[in-house]
Short mmCIF file of C-alpha atoms in Angstrom, two decimals:
data_model
loop_
_atom_site.label_atom_id
_atom_site.label_comp_id
_atom_site.label_asym_id
_atom_site.label_seq_id
_atom_site.Cartn_x
_atom_site.Cartn_y
_atom_site.Cartn_z
CA MET F 1 -33.52 6.67 -10.17
CA LEU F 2 -37.05 7.50 -11.51
CA THR F 3 -37.72 3.77 -12.44
CA LEU F 4 -37.03 2.75 -8.70
CA ILE F 5 -39.29 5.51 -7.44
CA LEU F 6 -42.21 4.44 -9.80
CA ILE F 7 -41.82 0.84 -8.99
CA GLY F 8 -41.80 1.52 -5.21
CA ALA F 9 -44.82 3.96 -5.68
CA LEU F 10 -46.69 1.25 -7.72
CA LEU F 11 -45.99 -1.46 -5.14
CA GLY F 12 -46.91 0.70 -2.27
CA PHE F 13 -50.20 1.58 -3.94
CA PHE F 14 -51.11 -2.03 -4.63
CA VAL F 15 -50.38 -2.88 -1.05
CA GLY F 16 -51.56 0.12 0.88
CA GLY F 17 -53.63 2.44 -1.48
CA PRO F 18 -52.93 6.04 -1.79
CA PHE F 19 -50.98 6.21 1.49
CA GLY F 20 -48.85 3.15 0.35
CA LEU F 21 -48.11 4.79 -2.82
CA LEU F 22 -46.36 7.77 -0.91
CA ILE F 23 -44.54 5.34 1.41
CA GLY F 24 -43.34 3.09 -1.65
CA GLY F 25 -42.32 6.10 -3.65
CA GLY F 26 -40.18 7.46 -0.70
CA LEU F 27 -38.55 4.02 -0.09
CA GLY F 28 -37.73 3.79 -3.94
CA TRP F 29 -36.22 7.28 -3.75
CA TRP F 30 -34.12 6.45 -0.82
CA LEU F 31 -32.95 3.17 -2.34
CA SER F 32 -32.15 4.82 -5.54
CA GLY F 33 -30.13 7.23 -3.67
CA ARG F 34 -28.08 4.47 -1.69
CA LEU F 35 -27.40 2.65 -5.08
CA SER F 36 -26.18 5.82 -6.83
CA GLY F 37 -23.84 6.62 -3.85
CA GLY F 38 -22.63 3.15 -3.95
CA LEU F 39 -21.77 3.13 -7.67
CA LYS F 40 -20.01 6.69 -7.36
CA MET F 41 -17.96 5.25 -4.26
CA GLY F 42 -17.09 2.14 -6.37
CA ARG F 43 -15.83 4.18 -9.33
CA GLY F 44 -13.93 6.47 -6.84
CA LEU F 45 -12.17 3.59 -5.36
CA LEU F 46 -11.29 2.22 -8.77
CA GLU F 47 -9.86 5.62 -9.71
CA MET F 48 -7.87 5.83 -6.58
CA GLN F 49 -6.33 2.42 -7.21
CA ARG F 50 -5.35 3.43 -10.76
CA GLN F 51 -3.77 6.54 -9.66
CA PHE F 52 -1.88 4.64 -6.81
CA LEU F 53 -0.54 2.12 -9.41
CA ASP F 54 0.42 4.89 -11.83
CA SER F 55 2.32 6.95 -9.27
CA THR F 56 3.98 3.80 -7.90
CA PHE F 57 5.80 3.28 -11.17
CA ALA F 58 6.26 6.96 -12.03
CA VAL F 59 8.12 7.48 -8.72
CA MET F 60 10.06 4.27 -9.13
CA GLY F 61 11.34 5.59 -12.59
CA ALA F 62 12.55 8.71 -10.84
CA LEU F 63 14.37 6.61 -8.10
CA CYS F 64 16.03 4.24 -10.51
CA GLN F 65 17.19 7.36 -12.36
CA ALA F 66 18.54 9.08 -9.41
CA ASP F 67 22.09 7.73 -9.72
CA GLY F 68 22.34 8.73 -13.48
CA GLN F 69 21.35 5.40 -15.04
CA ILE F 70 18.84 2.54 -14.77
CA SER F 71 20.75 -0.63 -14.22
CA GLY F 72 19.75 -4.03 -16.02
CA ASN F 73 18.91 -5.26 -12.48
CA GLU F 74 16.51 -2.38 -11.82
CA ARG F 75 14.81 -3.05 -15.24
CA GLN F 76 14.62 -6.84 -14.28
CA VAL F 77 12.99 -5.96 -10.98
CA LEU F 78 10.44 -3.84 -13.00
CA GLU F 79 9.57 -6.90 -15.09
CA GLN F 80 9.29 -9.19 -12.07
CA LEU F 81 7.12 -6.87 -10.31
CA PHE F 82 4.85 -6.91 -13.39
CA LEU F 83 4.59 -10.68 -12.93
CA ARG F 84 4.14 -10.43 -9.13
CA LEU F 85 1.39 -8.08 -9.52
CA ARG F 86 -0.14 -10.29 -12.40
CA LEU F 87 -0.72 -7.19 -14.58
CA PRO F 88 -2.54 -7.75 -17.92
CA GLU F 89 -0.80 -6.40 -20.95
CA ALA F 90 -2.64 -3.12 -21.07
CA ALA F 91 -1.90 -2.51 -17.37
CA LYS F 92 1.83 -3.40 -18.05
CA ALA F 93 1.93 -0.84 -20.87
CA ASP F 94 0.45 1.85 -18.72
CA ALA F 95 2.89 0.94 -15.98
CA ARG F 96 6.03 1.23 -18.36
CA ALA F 97 4.73 4.57 -19.70
CA ALA F 98 4.45 5.72 -15.92
CA PHE F 99 7.97 4.50 -15.32
CA GLU F 100 9.40 6.22 -18.28
CA ARG F 101 7.51 9.37 -17.30
CA GLY F 102 9.37 9.21 -14.07
CA THR F 103 12.79 9.02 -15.63
CA SER F 104 12.23 12.21 -17.79
CA ALA F 105 14.24 15.33 -16.85
CA ASP F 106 11.11 17.42 -16.39
CA PHE F 107 9.21 15.03 -14.15
CA ASP F 108 7.65 16.78 -11.35
CA LEU F 109 8.59 14.44 -8.32
CA ASP F 110 7.26 16.72 -5.57
CA GLY F 111 3.85 17.14 -7.47
CA GLU F 112 3.68 13.30 -7.85
CA LEU F 113 4.41 12.65 -4.18
CA ALA F 114 1.71 15.30 -3.21
CA ARG F 115 -0.65 13.33 -5.16
CA VAL F 116 0.23 10.13 -3.40
CA ALA F 117 0.10 11.76 -0.12
CA ARG F 118 -3.46 12.99 -1.07
CA LEU F 119 -4.42 9.33 -1.80
CA THR F 120 -2.97 7.89 1.23
CA ARG F 121 -3.82 10.67 3.63
CA SER F 122 -3.42 9.46 7.17
CA GLN F 123 -3.07 5.67 6.05
CA THR F 124 0.34 4.92 7.32
CA ALA F 125 0.18 1.24 6.23
CA LEU F 126 -0.75 2.33 2.66
CA ARG F 127 2.13 4.73 2.07
CA GLN F 128 4.54 2.18 3.59
CA VAL F 129 3.38 -0.35 1.07
CA PHE F 130 4.18 2.31 -1.55
CA LEU F 131 7.60 3.02 -0.02
CA GLN F 132 8.48 -0.74 0.31
CA VAL F 133 8.06 -1.08 -3.56
CA GLN F 134 10.32 1.74 -4.13
CA LEU F 135 12.95 0.60 -1.79
CA SER F 136 12.95 -2.86 -3.32
CA ALA F 137 13.35 -1.49 -6.96
CA ILE F 138 16.45 0.80 -5.95
CA ALA F 139 18.12 -2.07 -3.89
CA ALA F 140 17.97 -4.46 -6.92
CA ASP F 141 21.62 -3.79 -7.98
CA GLY F 142 22.71 -4.63 -4.34
CA VAL F 143 24.09 -1.06 -3.87
CA LEU F 144 22.13 2.01 -2.34
CA HIS F 145 23.97 4.96 -4.04
CA PRO F 146 24.09 8.23 -2.22
CA ALA F 147 21.88 9.94 -4.90
CA GLU F 148 19.28 7.07 -4.35
CA GLU F 149 19.43 7.45 -0.63
CA GLN F 150 18.77 11.20 -0.82
CA MET F 151 15.92 10.58 -3.30
CA ILE F 152 14.27 7.97 -1.12
CA MET F 153 14.46 10.19 1.85
CA ARG F 154 12.90 12.88 -0.37
CA VAL F 155 10.28 10.68 -1.29
CA ALA F 156 9.47 9.68 2.29
CA ARG F 157 9.34 13.27 3.38
CA GLY F 158 6.93 13.89 0.45
CA LEU F 159 4.74 11.20 1.68
CA GLY F 160 4.78 12.60 5.35
CA CYS F 161 6.66 9.47 6.62
CA SER F 162 8.54 9.63 9.88
CA ALA F 163 12.20 8.54 10.47
CA ALA F 164 10.67 5.52 12.35
CA GLU F 165 8.70 4.46 9.34
CA ILE F 166 11.70 4.45 7.13
CA ALA F 167 13.65 2.41 9.64
CA GLN F 168 10.77 0.09 9.80
CA ILE F 169 10.60 -0.54 5.94
CA GLU F 170 14.42 -0.85 5.70
CA ALA F 171 14.52 -3.41 8.59
CA MET F 172 11.84 -5.48 6.66
CA LEU F 173 13.96 -5.33 3.53
CA ARG F 174 17.01 -6.46 5.41
CA GLY F 175 15.09 -9.22 7.14
CA ALA F 176 13.78 -10.63 3.68
CA THR F 177 17.15 -10.50 2.23
CA GLN F 178 18.78 -12.45 5.09
CA GLN F 179 15.96 -15.01 5.00
CA GLY F 180 16.27 -15.42 1.34
CA ALA F 181 20.11 -15.87 1.53
CA GLY F 182 19.77 -18.22 4.59
CA THR F 183 21.72 -15.81 6.79
CA ALA F 184 21.90 -16.98 10.42
CA GLU F 185 19.85 -14.84 12.84
CA SER F 186 22.01 -12.41 14.73
CA GLN F 187 21.67 -9.46 17.04
CA SER F 188 21.27 -7.25 14.17
CA SER F 189 18.24 -9.21 12.94
CA LEU F 190 16.88 -8.81 16.55
CA ASP F 191 17.31 -5.23 16.51
CA ASP F 192 15.60 -4.95 12.93
CA ALA F 193 12.77 -7.07 14.30
CA TYR F 194 12.07 -4.36 16.96
CA LYS F 195 12.32 -1.67 14.28
CA VAL F 196 9.53 -3.57 12.11
CA LEU F 197 7.21 -3.42 15.04
CA GLY F 198 8.19 0.22 15.85
CA LEU F 199 9.43 -0.61 19.34
CA GLU F 200 12.54 -0.21 21.46
CA PRO F 201 14.18 -3.41 22.88
CA ASP F 202 13.13 -2.48 26.43
CA ALA F 203 9.42 -2.60 25.41
CA SER F 204 7.20 -4.88 27.67
CA ASP F 205 5.57 -8.02 26.65
CA SER F 206 2.29 -6.28 26.71
CA GLU F 207 3.53 -3.49 24.43
CA LEU F 208 4.94 -5.98 22.03
CA LYS F 209 1.78 -7.83 21.56
CA ARG F 210 -0.20 -4.61 21.28
CA ALA F 211 2.16 -3.35 18.63
CA TYR F 212 1.97 -6.65 16.79
CA ARG F 213 -1.96 -6.77 16.72
CA LYS F 214 -2.13 -3.18 15.69
CA LEU F 215 0.20 -3.63 12.71
CA MET F 216 -1.39 -6.83 11.73
CA SER F 217 -4.86 -5.08 11.71
CA GLU F 218 -3.56 -1.87 9.78
CA ASN F 219 -1.89 -4.07 7.28
CA HIS F 220 -4.64 -6.46 6.51
CA PRO F 221 -5.00 -6.64 2.62
CA ASP F 222 -8.72 -6.19 2.63
CA LYS F 223 -8.45 -3.17 4.73
CA LEU F 224 -5.80 -1.71 2.58
CA ALA F 225 -7.79 -2.54 -0.77
CA SER F 226 -10.72 -0.55 0.84
CA ARG F 227 -8.49 2.38 1.11
CA GLY F 228 -7.17 2.47 -2.28
CA LEU F 229 -4.49 -0.27 -2.72
CA PRO F 230 -4.84 -2.01 -6.06
CA GLU F 231 -5.89 -5.57 -6.13
CA SER F 232 -2.69 -6.44 -7.89
CA MET F 233 -0.67 -5.21 -4.85
CA ARG F 234 -2.39 -7.67 -2.54
CA GLU F 235 0.66 -10.14 -2.54
CA VAL F 236 2.93 -7.22 -1.45
CA ALA F 237 0.56 -6.40 1.33
CA GLU F 238 0.50 -10.07 2.39
CA ALA F 239 4.34 -10.10 2.28
CA ARG F 240 4.24 -7.27 4.87
CA THR F 241 2.06 -9.10 7.24
CA VAL F 242 4.50 -12.19 6.90
CA GLU F 243 7.44 -9.96 7.90
CA ILE F 244 5.47 -8.44 10.76
CA GLY F 245 4.75 -11.97 12.05
CA ASN F 246 8.22 -13.12 11.32
CA ALA F 247 9.46 -9.97 13.54
CA TYR F 248 7.11 -10.76 16.16
CA GLN F 249 8.31 -14.39 16.55
CA ARG F 250 11.91 -13.44 16.33
CA ILE F 251 11.36 -11.29 19.43
CA ARG F 252 9.33 -13.97 21.30
CA GLN F 253 12.09 -16.51 20.71
CA ALA F 254 14.72 -14.12 22.03
CA ARG F 255 12.50 -13.70 25.06
CA GLY F 256 12.11 -17.48 25.54
CA GLN F 257 8.41 -17.18 24.96
CA ALA F 258 8.13 -19.23 21.53
#
């Protein structure tokens, strides 16, 4: 900080004499403050992203343990998620440690959720990415046990999610499953498409377009990254935008607009 002030003062003196020295020193002080603030913001964002990733795996551990055991499929999903997120070995070790922390009997789930709620604050799209990862993990064995369903609702409430947000995520997961299995489109998939966009079937065309554009803007990976989403989770965010786009096109097809 002092170095920038001195450099600014010297340059100002050479250009404008004593008056220039004051101006240059002032500019150096202003610039050093901006740079210092930028560095602090950068460090703060990195710490937010680290905490988000840590909490993601800790809560995942608690959810997978909710039915009394962690299945081989759930362990496999964990490893697949590591690959999908392209986590380096050190980050994988941290994620596994967080997962195991979540499975322990004394894990404070409510405290962890309060931590995530503070990180995401009013960022609906960010907390939905968090919830989507959790739902993917517990759906790995093809069965949603009552204990897991109760736990995911507890997680959603702890994050401040509405019932509509839960329905939106569940619809996205069903849509991805049907698409992956090659299931034919049906009335239920159309209903899910409306849920993905947070709309009722009687929504007007203008409401449909407005909801689509709003969700695409809110879920843009760059915007989420600036609000705390780890870079490693960019692919998850991109998958969400694909599902939003698929839902929009599904509705347009049904309305004879595509």
